[in-house]
Coordinates of C-alpha atoms and ligand atoms in Angstrom, one line a residue:
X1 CA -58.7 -6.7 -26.9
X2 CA -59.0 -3.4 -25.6
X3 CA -60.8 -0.9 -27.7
X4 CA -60.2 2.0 -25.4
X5 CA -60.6 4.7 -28.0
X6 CA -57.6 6.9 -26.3
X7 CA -54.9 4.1 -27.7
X8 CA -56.1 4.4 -31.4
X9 CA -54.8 8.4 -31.6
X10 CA -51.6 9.1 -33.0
X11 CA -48.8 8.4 -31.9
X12 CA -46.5 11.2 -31.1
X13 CA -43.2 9.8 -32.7
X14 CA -43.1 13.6 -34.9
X15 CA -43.1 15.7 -31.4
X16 CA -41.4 13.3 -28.8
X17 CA -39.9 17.1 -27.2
X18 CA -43.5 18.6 -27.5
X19 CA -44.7 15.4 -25.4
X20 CA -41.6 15.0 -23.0
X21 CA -42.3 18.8 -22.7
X22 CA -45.6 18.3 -21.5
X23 CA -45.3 15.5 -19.1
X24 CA -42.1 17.7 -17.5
X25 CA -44.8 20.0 -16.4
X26 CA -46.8 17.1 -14.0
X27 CA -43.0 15.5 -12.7
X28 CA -43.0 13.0 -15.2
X29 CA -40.3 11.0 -17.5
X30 CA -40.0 8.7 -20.0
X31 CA -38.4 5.1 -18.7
X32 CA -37.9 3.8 -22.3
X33 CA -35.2 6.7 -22.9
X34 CA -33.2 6.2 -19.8
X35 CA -34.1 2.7 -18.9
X36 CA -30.5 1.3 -20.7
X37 CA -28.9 3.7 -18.2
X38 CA -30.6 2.6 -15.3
X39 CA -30.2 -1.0 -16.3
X40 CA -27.1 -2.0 -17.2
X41 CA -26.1 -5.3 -18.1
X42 CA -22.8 -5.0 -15.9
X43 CA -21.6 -2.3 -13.3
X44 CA -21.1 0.9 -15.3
X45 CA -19.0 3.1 -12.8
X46 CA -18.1 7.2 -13.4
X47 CA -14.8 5.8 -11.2
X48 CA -11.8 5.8 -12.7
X49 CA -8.8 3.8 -11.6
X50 CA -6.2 6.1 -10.4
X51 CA -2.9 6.0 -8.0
X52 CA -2.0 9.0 -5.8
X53 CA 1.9 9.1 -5.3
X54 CA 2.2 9.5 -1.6
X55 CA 5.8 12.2 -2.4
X56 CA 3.7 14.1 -4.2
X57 CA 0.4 14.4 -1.9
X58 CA 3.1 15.0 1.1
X59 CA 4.3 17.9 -0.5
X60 CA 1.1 19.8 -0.4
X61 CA -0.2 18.8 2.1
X62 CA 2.7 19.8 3.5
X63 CA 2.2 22.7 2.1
X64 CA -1.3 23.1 3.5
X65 CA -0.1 22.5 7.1
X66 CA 1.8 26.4 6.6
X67 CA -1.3 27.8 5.2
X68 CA -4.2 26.5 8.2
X69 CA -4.2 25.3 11.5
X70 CA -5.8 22.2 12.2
X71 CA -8.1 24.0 14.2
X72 CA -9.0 26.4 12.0
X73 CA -10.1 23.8 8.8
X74 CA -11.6 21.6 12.0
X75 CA -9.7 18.7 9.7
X76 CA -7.1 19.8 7.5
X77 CA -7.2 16.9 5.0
X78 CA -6.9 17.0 1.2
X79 CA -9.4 14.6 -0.3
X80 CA -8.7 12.4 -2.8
X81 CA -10.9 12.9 -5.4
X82 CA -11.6 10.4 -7.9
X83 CA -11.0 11.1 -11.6
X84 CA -14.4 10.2 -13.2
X85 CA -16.4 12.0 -10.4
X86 CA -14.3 15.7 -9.8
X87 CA -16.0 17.9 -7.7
X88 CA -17.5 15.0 -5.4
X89 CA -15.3 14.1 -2.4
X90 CA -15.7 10.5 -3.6
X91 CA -12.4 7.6 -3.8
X92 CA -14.8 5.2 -5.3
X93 CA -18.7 5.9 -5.8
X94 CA -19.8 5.1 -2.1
X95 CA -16.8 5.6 -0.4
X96 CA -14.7 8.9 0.5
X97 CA -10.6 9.1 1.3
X98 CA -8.3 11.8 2.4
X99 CA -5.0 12.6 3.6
X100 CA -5.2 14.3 7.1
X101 CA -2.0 16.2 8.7
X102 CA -2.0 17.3 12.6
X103 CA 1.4 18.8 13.2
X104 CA 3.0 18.6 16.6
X105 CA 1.0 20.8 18.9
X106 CA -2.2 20.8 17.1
X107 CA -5.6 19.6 18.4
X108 CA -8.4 18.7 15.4
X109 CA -11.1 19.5 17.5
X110 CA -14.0 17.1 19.0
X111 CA -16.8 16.4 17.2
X112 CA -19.1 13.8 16.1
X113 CA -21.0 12.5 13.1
X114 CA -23.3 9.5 11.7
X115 CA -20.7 8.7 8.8
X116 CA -18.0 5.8 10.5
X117 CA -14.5 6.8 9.7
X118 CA -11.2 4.9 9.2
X119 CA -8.1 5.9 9.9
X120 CA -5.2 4.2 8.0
X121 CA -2.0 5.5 9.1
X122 CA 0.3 6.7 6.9
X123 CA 3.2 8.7 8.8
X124 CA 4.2 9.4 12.1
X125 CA 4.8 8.0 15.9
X126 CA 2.8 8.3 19.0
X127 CA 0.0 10.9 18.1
X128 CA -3.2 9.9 19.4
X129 CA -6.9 9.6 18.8
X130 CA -9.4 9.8 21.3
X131 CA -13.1 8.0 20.1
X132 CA -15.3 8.0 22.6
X133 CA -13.8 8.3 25.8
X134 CA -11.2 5.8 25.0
X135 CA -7.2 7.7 23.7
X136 CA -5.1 5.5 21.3
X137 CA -1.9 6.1 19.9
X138 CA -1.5 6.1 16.2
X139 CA 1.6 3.9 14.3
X140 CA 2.1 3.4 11.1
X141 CA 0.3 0.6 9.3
X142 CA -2.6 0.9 12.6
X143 CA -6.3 0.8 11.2
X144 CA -9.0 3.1 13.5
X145 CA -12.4 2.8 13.8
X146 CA -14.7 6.1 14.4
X147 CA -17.8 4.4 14.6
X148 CA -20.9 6.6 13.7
X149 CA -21.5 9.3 16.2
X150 CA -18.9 8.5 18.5
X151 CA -17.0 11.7 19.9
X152 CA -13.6 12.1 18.6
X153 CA -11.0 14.3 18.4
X154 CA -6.8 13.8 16.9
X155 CA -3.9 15.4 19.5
X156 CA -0.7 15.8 18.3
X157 CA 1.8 15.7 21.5
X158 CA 4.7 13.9 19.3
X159 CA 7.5 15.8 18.0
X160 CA 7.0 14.8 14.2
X161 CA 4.1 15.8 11.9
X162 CA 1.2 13.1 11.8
X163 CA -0.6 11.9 8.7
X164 CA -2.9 9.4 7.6
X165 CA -5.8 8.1 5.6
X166 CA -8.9 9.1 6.5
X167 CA -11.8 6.7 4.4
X168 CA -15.5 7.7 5.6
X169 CA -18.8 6.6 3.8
X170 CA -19.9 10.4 3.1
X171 CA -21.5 9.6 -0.4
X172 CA -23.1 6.7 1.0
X173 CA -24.9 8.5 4.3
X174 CA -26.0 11.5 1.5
X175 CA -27.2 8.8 -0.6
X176 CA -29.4 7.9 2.2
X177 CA -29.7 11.6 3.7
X178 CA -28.9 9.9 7.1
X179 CA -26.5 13.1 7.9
X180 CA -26.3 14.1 11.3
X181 CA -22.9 16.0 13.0
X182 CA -21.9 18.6 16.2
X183 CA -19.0 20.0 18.3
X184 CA -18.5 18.9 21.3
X185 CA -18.0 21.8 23.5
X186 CA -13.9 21.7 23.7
X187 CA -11.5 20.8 22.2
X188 CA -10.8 17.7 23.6
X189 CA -13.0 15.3 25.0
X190 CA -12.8 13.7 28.7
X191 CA -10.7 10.1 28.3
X192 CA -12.9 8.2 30.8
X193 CA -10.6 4.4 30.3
X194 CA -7.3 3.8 30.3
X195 CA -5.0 3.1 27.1
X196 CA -5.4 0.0 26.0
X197 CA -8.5 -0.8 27.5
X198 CA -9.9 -1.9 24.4
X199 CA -7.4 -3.9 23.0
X200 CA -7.2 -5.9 26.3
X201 CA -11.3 -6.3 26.6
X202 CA -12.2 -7.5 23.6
X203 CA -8.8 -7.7 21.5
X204 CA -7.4 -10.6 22.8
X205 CA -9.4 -13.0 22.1
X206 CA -11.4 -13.1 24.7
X207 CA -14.8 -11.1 25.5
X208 CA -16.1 -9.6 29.4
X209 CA -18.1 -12.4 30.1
X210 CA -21.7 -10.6 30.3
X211 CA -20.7 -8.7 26.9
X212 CA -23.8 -9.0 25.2
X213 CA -23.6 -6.4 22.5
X214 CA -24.5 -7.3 19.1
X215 CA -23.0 -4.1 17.8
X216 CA -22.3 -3.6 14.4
X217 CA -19.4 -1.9 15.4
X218 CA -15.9 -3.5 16.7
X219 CA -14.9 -2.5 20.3
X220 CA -11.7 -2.7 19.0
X221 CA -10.8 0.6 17.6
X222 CA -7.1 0.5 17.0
X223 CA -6.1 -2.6 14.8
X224 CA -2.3 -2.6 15.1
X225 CA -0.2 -2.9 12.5
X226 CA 2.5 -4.9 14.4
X227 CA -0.1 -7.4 15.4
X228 CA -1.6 -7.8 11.8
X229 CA 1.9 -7.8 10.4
X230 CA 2.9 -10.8 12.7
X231 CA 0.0 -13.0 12.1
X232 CA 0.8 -12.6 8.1
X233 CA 4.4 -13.7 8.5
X234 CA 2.8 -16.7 10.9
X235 CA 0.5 -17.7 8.0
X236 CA 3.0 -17.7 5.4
X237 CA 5.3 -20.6 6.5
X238 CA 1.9 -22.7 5.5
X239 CA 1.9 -21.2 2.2
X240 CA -1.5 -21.8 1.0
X241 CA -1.7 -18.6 -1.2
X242 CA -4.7 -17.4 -2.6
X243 CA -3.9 -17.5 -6.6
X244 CA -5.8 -14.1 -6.9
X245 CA -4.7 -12.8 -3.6
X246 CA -2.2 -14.2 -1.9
X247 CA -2.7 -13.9 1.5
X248 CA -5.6 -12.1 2.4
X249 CA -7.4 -11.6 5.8
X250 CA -10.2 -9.3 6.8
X251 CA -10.2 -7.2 10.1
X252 CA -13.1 -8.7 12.2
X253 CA -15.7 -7.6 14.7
X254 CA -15.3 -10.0 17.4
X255 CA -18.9 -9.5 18.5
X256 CA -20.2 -11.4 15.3
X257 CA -17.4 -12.5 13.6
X258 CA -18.3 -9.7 10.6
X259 CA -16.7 -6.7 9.4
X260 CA -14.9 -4.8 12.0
X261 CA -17.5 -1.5 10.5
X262 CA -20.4 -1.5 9.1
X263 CA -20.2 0.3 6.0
X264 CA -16.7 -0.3 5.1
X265 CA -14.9 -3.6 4.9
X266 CA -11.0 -3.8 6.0
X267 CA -8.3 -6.0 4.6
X268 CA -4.9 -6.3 5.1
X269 CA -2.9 -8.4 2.4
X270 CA 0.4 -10.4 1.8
X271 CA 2.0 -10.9 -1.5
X272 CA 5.6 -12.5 -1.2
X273 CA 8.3 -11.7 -3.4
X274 CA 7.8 -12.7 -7.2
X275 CA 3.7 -13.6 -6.7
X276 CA 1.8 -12.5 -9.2
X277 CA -1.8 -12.9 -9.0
X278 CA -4.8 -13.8 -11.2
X279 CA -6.9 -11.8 -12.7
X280 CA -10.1 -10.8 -10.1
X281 CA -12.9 -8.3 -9.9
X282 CA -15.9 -8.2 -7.6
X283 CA -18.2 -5.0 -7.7
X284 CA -17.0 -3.4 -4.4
X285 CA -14.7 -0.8 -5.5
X286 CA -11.5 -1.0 -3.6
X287 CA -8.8 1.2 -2.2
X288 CA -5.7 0.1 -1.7
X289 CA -2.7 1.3 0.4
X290 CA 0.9 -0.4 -0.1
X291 CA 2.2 -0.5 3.5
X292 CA 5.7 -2.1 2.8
X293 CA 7.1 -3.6 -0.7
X294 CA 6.8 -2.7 -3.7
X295 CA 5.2 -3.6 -7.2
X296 CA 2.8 -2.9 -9.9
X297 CA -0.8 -3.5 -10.2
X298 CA -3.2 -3.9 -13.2
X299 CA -6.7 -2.6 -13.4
X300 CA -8.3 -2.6 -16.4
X301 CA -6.3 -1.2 -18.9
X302 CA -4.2 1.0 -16.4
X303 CA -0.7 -0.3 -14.7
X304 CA 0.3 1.3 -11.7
X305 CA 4.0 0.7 -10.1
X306 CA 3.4 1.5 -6.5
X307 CA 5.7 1.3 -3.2
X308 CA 4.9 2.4 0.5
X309 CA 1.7 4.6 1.4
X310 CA 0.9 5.3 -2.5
X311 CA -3.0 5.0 -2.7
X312 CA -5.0 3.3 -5.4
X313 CA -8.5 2.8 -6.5
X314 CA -9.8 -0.2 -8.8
X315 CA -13.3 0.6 -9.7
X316 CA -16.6 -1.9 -9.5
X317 CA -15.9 -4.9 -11.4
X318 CA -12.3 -3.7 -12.9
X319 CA -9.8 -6.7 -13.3
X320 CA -7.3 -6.6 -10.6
X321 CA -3.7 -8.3 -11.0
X322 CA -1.0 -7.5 -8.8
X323 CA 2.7 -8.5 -8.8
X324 CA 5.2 -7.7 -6.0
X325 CA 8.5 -7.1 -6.5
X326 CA 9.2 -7.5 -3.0
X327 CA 7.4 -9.1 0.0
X328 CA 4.4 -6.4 0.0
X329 CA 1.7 -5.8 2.6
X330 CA -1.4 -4.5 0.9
X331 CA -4.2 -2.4 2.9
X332 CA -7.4 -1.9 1.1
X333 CA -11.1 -1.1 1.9
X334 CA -14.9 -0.9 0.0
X335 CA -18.1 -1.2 0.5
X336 CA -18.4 -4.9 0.7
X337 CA -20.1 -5.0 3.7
X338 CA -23.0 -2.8 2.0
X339 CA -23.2 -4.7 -0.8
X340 CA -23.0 -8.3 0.6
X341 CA -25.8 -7.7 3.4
X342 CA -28.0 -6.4 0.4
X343 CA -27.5 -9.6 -1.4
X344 CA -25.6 -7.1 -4.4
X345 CA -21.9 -8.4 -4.0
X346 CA -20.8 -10.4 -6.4
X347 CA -16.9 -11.4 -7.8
X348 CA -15.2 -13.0 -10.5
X349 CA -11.9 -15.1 -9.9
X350 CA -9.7 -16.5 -12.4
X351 CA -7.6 -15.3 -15.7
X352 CA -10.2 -14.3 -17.9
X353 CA -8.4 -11.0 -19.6
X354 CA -9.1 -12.3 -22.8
X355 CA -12.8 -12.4 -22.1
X356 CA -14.0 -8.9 -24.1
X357 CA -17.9 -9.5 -21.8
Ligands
1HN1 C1 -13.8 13.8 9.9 O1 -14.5 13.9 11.1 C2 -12.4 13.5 10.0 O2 -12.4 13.2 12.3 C3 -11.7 13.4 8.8 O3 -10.6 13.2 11.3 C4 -12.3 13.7 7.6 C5 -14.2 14.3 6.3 C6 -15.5 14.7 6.3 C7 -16.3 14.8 7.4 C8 -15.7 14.5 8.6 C9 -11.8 13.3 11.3 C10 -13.6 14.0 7.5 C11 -14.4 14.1 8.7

């Protein structure tokens, strides 16, 4: 037993703030009142489940587009700020989303950063996107890569006003204080390919046949919707639907067969007419964007009717049942990627709403 005289003193249970007072001064804390905080027995998220009705964001944003130039707010985007966490720039607790509006005419500058960017696009025809040498035009329902430091900069040369969904992992690079940006030194940046070079080198199922990258990053930056769209509507004359999601595929990196970004995993989704799925939760937070359809989704306790480009969020570990009044197409993202190369991710499938644990 250990007779170390300094155990037998009192104990300071009468002046706990006199004690937690005095080990303040050297930098030091208690565990045993904060360690149930730390610990919790299941995902305890600040994010709240919430729906953004795409009318309503237009408007002001809208709004914003009379107010400052693209140039002058470098991006002029309106973030969508989760409930539970105001003040943050955060759509879920890793992940950040905005709505971005370049009206005809307007550059948003070049520049370039360590966070990866998506772009989902919301409204629109025929703006592009130039990402590292490489210009793409923007339709709606197209997913984007901005990989992490790549130059980029958004031209507007079409007649209508441009807008879409930018998701970065912002809270996730200042978690890890990985944050590096600049300008480039114009506007826009020198297109050194041709259009469509991409999609043709490695989006076609085929790959140079030297490549040897092992990138994390897809060379594949624009994801069209059309193409996405058509495989679905392939797919569904099998009909072997996913009771919890229908039909759900993942955009893919063809380098490795992963996610097409490294931080942020991309799915695009089918739910026919009248499917309603099961419950399911997994603990990567997820954004969703209705591209066509509509119908309502449960998360937790909250119900959400949504149609075209409304946004929602479903928080870590949230039950998540959707029903579609219509044939719907469902684009989300999280941080799956994250979690499952940590060994964190983990989901639950099946009805089990009556479970209270
Ligand atoms: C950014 O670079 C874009 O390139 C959009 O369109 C939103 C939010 C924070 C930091 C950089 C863009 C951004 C951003």
């Amino acid at each position: 037993m250990n007779k170390d005289t300094t155990t037998e003193a009192p104990r300071p249970t009468d002046n706990w703030a006199g004690y937690y007072e005095k080990i303040g001064k050297q930098h030091l804390a208690p565990l045993w009142e904060v360690m149930s905080e730390l610990v919790t027995p299941q995902p305890a998220s600040a994010c709240r489940p919430h729906l953004w009705r795409y009318a309503l964001a237009r408007e002001v944003l809208m709004e914003a587009g009379g107010l400052i130039t693209a140039k002058e707010a470098e991006r002029r985007v309106l973030i969508l700020e989760n409930p539970g966490m105001p003040g943050q720039s955060r759509i879920t607790t890793s992940l950040y989303g905005g709505l971005q509006l370049v009206l005809p005419g307007e550059v948003a500058p070049a520049h370039r950063h360590s966070q990866s960017a998506l772009r989902f696009v919301m409204e629109g025809s025929g703006a592009h996107t130039t990402v590292g040498g490489e210009k793409t035009l923007m339709e709606v329902g197209d997913f984007v890569i901005t990989p992490p430091l790549a130059w980029h900069d958004h031209v507007n040369d079409s007649d209508q006003p441009m807008i879409w969904l930018d998701g970065l992992d912002i809270p996730l690079v200042q978690f890890l204080d990985a944050s590096f940006a600049e300008r480039f030194d114009s506007d826009a940046q020198p297109v050194s390919r041709p259009l469509g070079d991409s999609q043709a080198r490695y989006g076609a199922n085929l790959l140079p046949v030297d490549h040897a990258s092992g990138s994390v990053v897809s060379p594949i930056f624009n994801y069209p919707y059309a193409r996405t769209r058509e495989a679905l509507e392939a797919l569904r004359r099998d009909a072997a639907w996913d009771p919890c999601h229908g039909l759900k595929m993942r955009y893919v990196n063809p380098n490795d067969g992963g996610f097409a970004m490294p931080t942020i995993g991309t799915f695009m989704q089918l739910l026919p007419r009248g499917f309603e799925t099961a419950a399911y939760r997994a603990t990567d937070a997820t954004v969703f964007v209705p591209v066509e359809g509509h119908g309502r989704t449960q998360i937790g306790d909250a119900i959400f009717a949504w149609g075209p480009q409304d946004i929602f969020v479903a928080p870590s570990w949230a039950r998540i049942s959707h029903s579609a009044e219509e044939d719907s197409t469902l684009f989300s993202f999280s941080d799956r990627p994250v979690q499952q190369k940590l060994g964190l991710w983990r989901e639950e499938r099946g009805d089990t709403a009556q479970r209270t644990t």
